[in-house]
Amino acid sequence: MDQYTPAVLHIAAHSAFGGVHLTQEGSDLSIAYRDLCRQIARVRSPPRLAILNVCDSVALADQMARTIAAAISWPYAISDDQAQIFTRQLYCSLTGQRSIAESCKDSEAALTGPHPDCPPPVLHGLATNRVF
């Protein structure tokens, strides 16, 4: 991350037992929330926003928000379709110069489907900021 200094860290992964499970070159790679957050904290210029398309990711976002100004997490299991719809609208709104909070609301409005009674994603940190 030091080489590219991204404005957004977007993680789309599975979560279990306090860790994130990624796939790298066809192999499962698991990292504990604590260890992932420690690595991110070492970055010279951390991203301004973490988007965690990870089921039950509130605990991870709470830890990330100590280093990254804002994070978006999910308090329940989400489907890939939900994550894609939400994220597509989120990036459209963010690049349209809307704040993180406004963009998140736009994205919540775009969600339809099997979980209409589930709580919305959770914003952590400075949601009034703009990313781009």
Coordinates of N, CA and C in Angstrom, one line a residue:
M1 N 0.8 -1.2 0.0 CA 0.0 0.0 0.0 C 0.9 1.3 0.0
D2 N 2.0 1.2 0.6 CA 2.9 2.4 0.5 C 3.3 2.8 -0.9
Q3 N 3.4 1.8 -1.8 CA 3.8 2.1 -3.1 C 2.7 2.9 -3.9
Y4 N 1.4 2.5 -3.7 CA 0.3 3.1 -4.4 C -0.5 4.1 -3.7
T5 N -0.5 4.1 -2.4 CA -1.3 5.0 -1.5 C -2.7 5.1 -1.9
P6 N -3.5 4.0 -1.9 CA -4.9 4.0 -2.3 C -5.7 4.9 -1.4
A7 N -6.7 5.5 -1.9 CA -7.7 6.3 -1.1 C -8.7 5.3 -0.4
V8 N -8.9 4.1 -1.0 CA -9.9 3.2 -0.5 C -9.3 1.8 -0.4
L9 N -9.5 1.2 0.7 CA -9.1 -0.2 0.9 C -10.4 -1.0 0.8
H10 N -10.6 -1.9 -0.2 CA -11.8 -2.6 -0.4 C -11.5 -4.1 -0.2
I11 N -12.1 -4.7 0.8 CA -11.9 -6.1 1.1 C -13.2 -6.9 0.9
A12 N -13.2 -7.8 -0.1 CA -14.3 -8.7 -0.3 C -13.8 -10.1 0.0
A13 N -14.3 -10.6 1.1 CA -13.8 -11.9 1.6 C -14.8 -12.6 2.5
H14 N -14.4 -13.8 2.9 CA -15.2 -14.5 3.9 C -14.6 -14.2 5.3
S15 N -15.4 -14.4 6.3 CA -15.0 -14.2 7.7 C -15.4 -15.4 8.5
A16 N -14.5 -15.8 9.4 CA -14.8 -16.8 10.4 C -13.8 -16.8 11.5
F17 N -14.3 -17.0 12.7 CA -13.4 -17.2 13.8 C -12.4 -16.0 14.0
G18 N -13.0 -14.8 13.8 CA -12.2 -13.6 14.0 C -11.1 -13.3 13.0
G19 N -11.3 -13.9 11.8 CA -10.3 -13.7 10.8 C -10.9 -13.5 9.4
V20 N -10.2 -13.0 8.5 CA -10.6 -12.8 7.1 C -9.9 -13.9 6.3
H21 N -10.7 -14.5 5.4 CA -10.3 -15.6 4.6 C -10.3 -15.2 3.1
L22 N -9.1 -15.0 2.6 CA -8.9 -14.6 1.2 C -8.4 -15.8 0.3
T23 N -8.5 -15.6 -0.9 CA -7.9 -16.6 -1.9 C -6.8 -16.0 -2.6
Q24 N -5.6 -16.6 -2.6 CA -4.5 -16.1 -3.3 C -3.9 -17.2 -4.1
E25 N -3.9 -17.0 -5.4 CA -3.3 -18.0 -6.4 C -3.9 -19.4 -6.1
G26 N -5.2 -19.5 -5.9 CA -6.0 -20.7 -5.7 C -5.9 -21.3 -4.3
S27 N -5.1 -20.7 -3.4 CA -5.0 -21.2 -2.0 C -5.7 -20.3 -1.1
D28 N -6.2 -20.9 0.0 CA -6.8 -20.1 1.1 C -5.8 -19.4 1.9
L29 N -6.0 -18.2 2.2 CA -5.1 -17.4 3.0 C -6.0 -16.8 4.1
S30 N -5.6 -17.1 5.4 CA -6.4 -16.6 6.5 C -5.5 -15.7 7.3
I31 N -6.1 -14.5 7.8 CA -5.4 -13.6 8.6 C -6.4 -13.1 9.7
A32 N -5.9 -13.1 10.9 CA -6.7 -12.6 12.1 C -7.0 -11.1 11.9
Y33 N -8.1 -10.7 12.4 CA -8.5 -9.2 12.3 C -7.3 -8.4 12.9
R34 N -6.9 -8.8 14.1 CA -5.8 -8.1 14.8 C -4.6 -7.9 13.9
D35 N -4.2 -9.0 13.3 CA -2.9 -9.0 12.5 C -3.1 -8.2 11.2
L36 N -4.3 -8.2 10.6 CA -4.6 -7.4 9.4 C -4.5 -5.9 9.8
C37 N -5.1 -5.6 10.9 CA -5.1 -4.2 11.3 C -3.7 -3.7 11.7
R38 N -2.9 -4.6 12.2 CA -1.5 -4.2 12.6 C -0.8 -3.9 11.3
Q39 N -1.0 -4.7 10.2 CA -0.3 -4.4 9.0 C -0.7 -3.1 8.4
I40 N -2.0 -2.9 8.4 CA -2.5 -1.6 7.8 C -2.0 -0.4 8.6
A41 N -1.9 -0.5 9.9 CA -1.4 0.5 10.8 C 0.1 0.9 10.4
R42 N 0.8 0.0 9.8 CA 2.2 0.2 9.5 C 2.4 1.1 8.2
V43 N 1.3 1.2 7.5 CA 1.4 2.0 6.2 C 1.6 3.5 6.5
R44 N 2.5 4.1 5.7 CA 2.8 5.5 5.9 C 1.6 6.4 5.6
S45 N 0.8 6.1 4.6 CA -0.4 6.9 4.3 C -1.5 6.0 4.2
P46 N -2.3 5.7 5.3 CA -3.4 4.8 5.2 C -4.5 5.3 4.3
P47 N -5.3 4.4 3.7 CA -6.4 4.8 2.9 C -7.4 5.7 3.8
R48 N -8.3 6.4 3.2 CA -9.2 7.2 3.9 C -10.5 6.5 4.2
L49 N -10.7 5.4 3.5 CA -12.0 4.6 3.6 C -11.7 3.1 3.5
A50 N -12.2 2.3 4.4 CA -12.2 0.8 4.2 C -13.6 0.4 3.9
I51 N -13.8 -0.3 2.9 CA -15.1 -1.0 2.5 C -14.9 -2.4 2.8
L52 N -15.6 -3.0 3.7 CA -15.5 -4.3 4.1 C -16.7 -5.1 3.7
N53 N -16.6 -5.7 2.5 CA -17.7 -6.6 2.0 C -17.4 -8.0 2.6
V54 N -17.5 -8.1 3.9 CA -17.2 -9.2 4.7 C -18.4 -9.4 5.6
C55 N -18.9 -10.6 5.7 CA -20.0 -10.9 6.6 C -19.6 -10.6 8.1
D56 N -20.6 -10.1 8.8 CA -20.4 -9.8 10.2 C -19.0 -9.1 10.5
S57 N -18.8 -8.0 9.8 CA -17.5 -7.3 9.9 C -17.4 -6.1 10.8
V58 N -18.4 -5.9 11.7 CA -18.4 -4.8 12.6 C -17.2 -4.8 13.5
A59 N -16.8 -5.9 14.0 CA -15.6 -5.9 14.9 C -14.3 -5.6 14.1
L60 N -14.2 -6.0 12.9 CA -13.1 -5.7 12.1 C -13.0 -4.2 11.8
A61 N -14.2 -3.6 11.4 CA -14.2 -2.2 11.1 C -13.9 -1.4 12.4
D62 N -14.4 -1.8 13.5 CA -14.1 -1.1 14.8 C -12.6 -1.0 15.0
Q63 N -11.9 -2.1 14.7 CA -10.4 -2.1 14.8 C -9.8 -1.2 13.7
M64 N -10.3 -1.3 12.5 CA -9.7 -0.6 11.3 C -9.9 0.9 11.5
A65 N -11.0 1.3 12.1 CA -11.3 2.8 12.2 C -10.3 3.5 13.2
R66 N -9.4 2.7 13.8 CA -8.4 3.3 14.6 C -7.2 3.9 13.8
T67 N -7.1 3.3 12.6 CA -6.1 3.7 11.6 C -6.6 4.4 10.4
I68 N -7.7 3.9 9.9 CA -8.3 4.5 8.7 C -9.5 5.4 9.1
A69 N -9.6 6.5 8.5 CA -10.5 7.6 8.9 C -12.0 7.1 9.0
A70 N -12.4 6.2 8.0 CA -13.8 5.7 8.0 C -13.8 4.3 7.5
A71 N -14.8 3.5 7.9 CA -15.0 2.2 7.5 C -16.4 1.9 7.4
I72 N -16.8 1.0 6.4 CA -18.1 0.5 6.3 C -18.1 -1.0 6.5
S73 N -19.0 -1.4 7.4 CA -19.1 -2.9 7.7 C -20.5 -3.4 7.6
W74 N -20.6 -4.7 7.7 CA -22.0 -5.3 7.6 C -22.2 -6.1 8.9
P75 N -23.3 -5.9 9.6 CA -23.6 -6.5 10.8 C -24.2 -7.9 10.7
Y76 N -24.3 -8.4 9.5 CA -24.9 -9.7 9.2 C -24.2 -10.3 8.0
A77 N -24.7 -11.5 7.6 CA -24.1 -12.2 6.4 C -24.8 -11.5 5.2
I78 N -24.0 -11.2 4.2 CA -24.5 -10.6 3.0 C -24.2 -11.5 1.8
S79 N -25.0 -11.4 0.8 CA -24.8 -12.2 -0.4 C -23.8 -11.4 -1.3
D80 N -23.3 -12.1 -2.3 CA -22.4 -11.4 -3.3 C -23.2 -10.4 -4.0
D81 N -24.4 -10.7 -4.4 CA -25.3 -9.8 -5.1 C -25.5 -8.5 -4.3
Q82 N -25.8 -8.6 -3.1 CA -26.0 -7.4 -2.2 C -24.7 -6.6 -2.2
A83 N -23.6 -7.2 -2.0 CA -22.4 -6.5 -1.9 C -22.1 -5.8 -3.2
Q84 N -22.3 -6.4 -4.3 CA -22.0 -5.8 -5.6 C -23.0 -4.6 -5.9
I85 N -24.2 -4.7 -5.6 CA -25.2 -3.6 -5.8 C -24.8 -2.4 -4.9
F86 N -24.6 -2.7 -3.6 CA -24.2 -1.7 -2.7 C -22.9 -1.0 -3.1
T87 N -21.9 -1.7 -3.4 CA -20.6 -1.2 -3.7 C -20.6 -0.4 -5.1
R88 N -21.3 -0.9 -6.0 CA -21.4 -0.2 -7.3 C -22.0 1.2 -7.1
Q89 N -23.0 1.3 -6.4 CA -23.6 2.6 -6.1 C -22.7 3.5 -5.2
L90 N -22.1 2.8 -4.2 CA -21.2 3.6 -3.3 C -20.1 4.3 -4.1
Y91 N -19.4 3.5 -5.0 CA -18.3 4.1 -5.8 C -18.9 5.2 -6.7
C92 N -20.0 5.0 -7.3 CA -20.7 6.1 -8.1 C -20.9 7.4 -7.3
S93 N -21.4 7.2 -6.1 CA -21.7 8.4 -5.3 C -20.4 9.0 -4.8
L94 N -19.4 8.2 -4.4 CA -18.1 8.8 -3.9 C -17.4 9.6 -5.0
T95 N -17.4 9.0 -6.2 CA -16.7 9.7 -7.3 C -17.5 11.0 -7.8
G96 N -18.8 11.0 -7.4 CA -19.6 12.2 -7.6 C -19.5 13.3 -6.5
Q97 N -18.4 13.2 -5.7 CA -18.1 14.1 -4.7 C -19.0 14.2 -3.5
R98 N -19.7 13.1 -3.3 CA -20.6 13.0 -2.1 C -19.8 12.5 -0.9
S99 N -20.2 12.8 0.3 CA -19.5 12.4 1.5 C -19.7 10.9 1.6
I100 N -19.0 10.3 2.5 CA -19.1 8.8 2.8 C -20.5 8.5 3.3
A101 N -21.0 9.3 4.2 CA -22.3 9.1 4.8 C -23.4 9.2 3.7
E102 N -23.3 10.3 2.8 CA -24.3 10.4 1.8 C -24.2 9.3 0.8
S103 N -23.0 8.9 0.4 CA -22.8 7.8 -0.5 C -23.4 6.5 0.1
C104 N -23.2 6.3 1.4 CA -23.7 5.1 2.0 C -25.2 5.0 1.9
K105 N -25.8 6.2 2.2 CA -27.3 6.2 2.1 C -27.8 6.0 0.7
D106 N -27.1 6.5 -0.3 CA -27.5 6.3 -1.7 C -27.4 4.8 -2.0
S107 N -26.4 4.1 -1.5 CA -26.1 2.7 -1.7 C -27.2 1.8 -1.0
E108 N -27.6 2.2 0.2 CA -28.6 1.5 0.9 C -29.9 1.6 0.2
A109 N -30.2 2.7 -0.5 CA -31.4 2.9 -1.2 C -31.4 2.0 -2.5
A110 N -30.2 1.7 -3.0 CA -30.1 0.8 -4.2 C -30.3 -0.7 -3.8
L111 N -30.2 -1.0 -2.6 CA -30.3 -2.4 -2.2 C -31.8 -2.9 -2.2
T112 N -32.0 -4.0 -2.8 CA -33.3 -4.7 -2.8 C -33.0 -6.2 -2.7
G113 N -34.0 -6.9 -2.4 CA -33.8 -8.4 -2.4 C -34.2 -9.1 -1.1
P114 N -33.5 -10.2 -0.8 CA -34.0 -11.1 0.2 C -33.8 -10.6 1.7
H115 N -33.2 -9.5 1.9 CA -32.9 -9.1 3.3 C -33.5 -7.7 3.6
P116 N -34.7 -7.4 3.3 CA -35.2 -6.0 3.5 C -35.4 -5.6 4.9
D117 N -35.4 -6.6 5.8 CA -35.6 -6.3 7.3 C -34.3 -6.3 8.0
C118 N -33.2 -6.5 7.3 CA -31.9 -6.5 8.0 C -31.4 -5.1 8.2
P119 N -30.6 -4.9 9.2 CA -30.0 -3.5 9.4 C -29.1 -3.1 8.3
P120 N -29.0 -1.8 8.1 CA -28.1 -1.3 7.0 C -26.6 -1.5 7.4
P121 N -25.7 -1.3 6.5 CA -24.3 -1.3 6.8 C -24.0 -0.3 7.9
V122 N -22.9 -0.5 8.6 CA -22.6 0.3 9.7 C -21.4 1.2 9.3
L123 N -21.5 2.5 9.5 CA -20.4 3.5 9.3 C -19.6 3.7 10.6
H124 N -18.3 3.6 10.4 CA -17.4 3.8 11.5 C -16.5 5.0 11.2
G125 N -16.2 5.9 12.1 CA -15.3 6.9 11.9 C -15.9 8.2 11.3
L126 N -15.1 8.9 10.5 CA -15.5 10.2 10.0 C -16.2 10.0 8.7
A127 N -17.5 9.8 8.8 CA -18.4 9.5 7.6 C -18.7 10.8 6.9
T128 N -18.5 12.0 7.4 CA -18.8 13.2 6.7 C -17.7 13.6 5.7
N129 N -16.6 12.9 5.7 CA -15.5 13.2 4.8 C -15.8 12.8 3.4
R130 N -15.1 13.4 2.4 CA -15.2 12.9 1.1 C -13.9 12.2 0.8
V131 N -14.0 11.2 -0.1 CA -12.8 10.3 -0.3 C -12.0 10.8 -1.5
F132 N -12.7 11.3 -2.5 CA -12.1 11.7 -3.8 C -12.3 13.2 -4.0

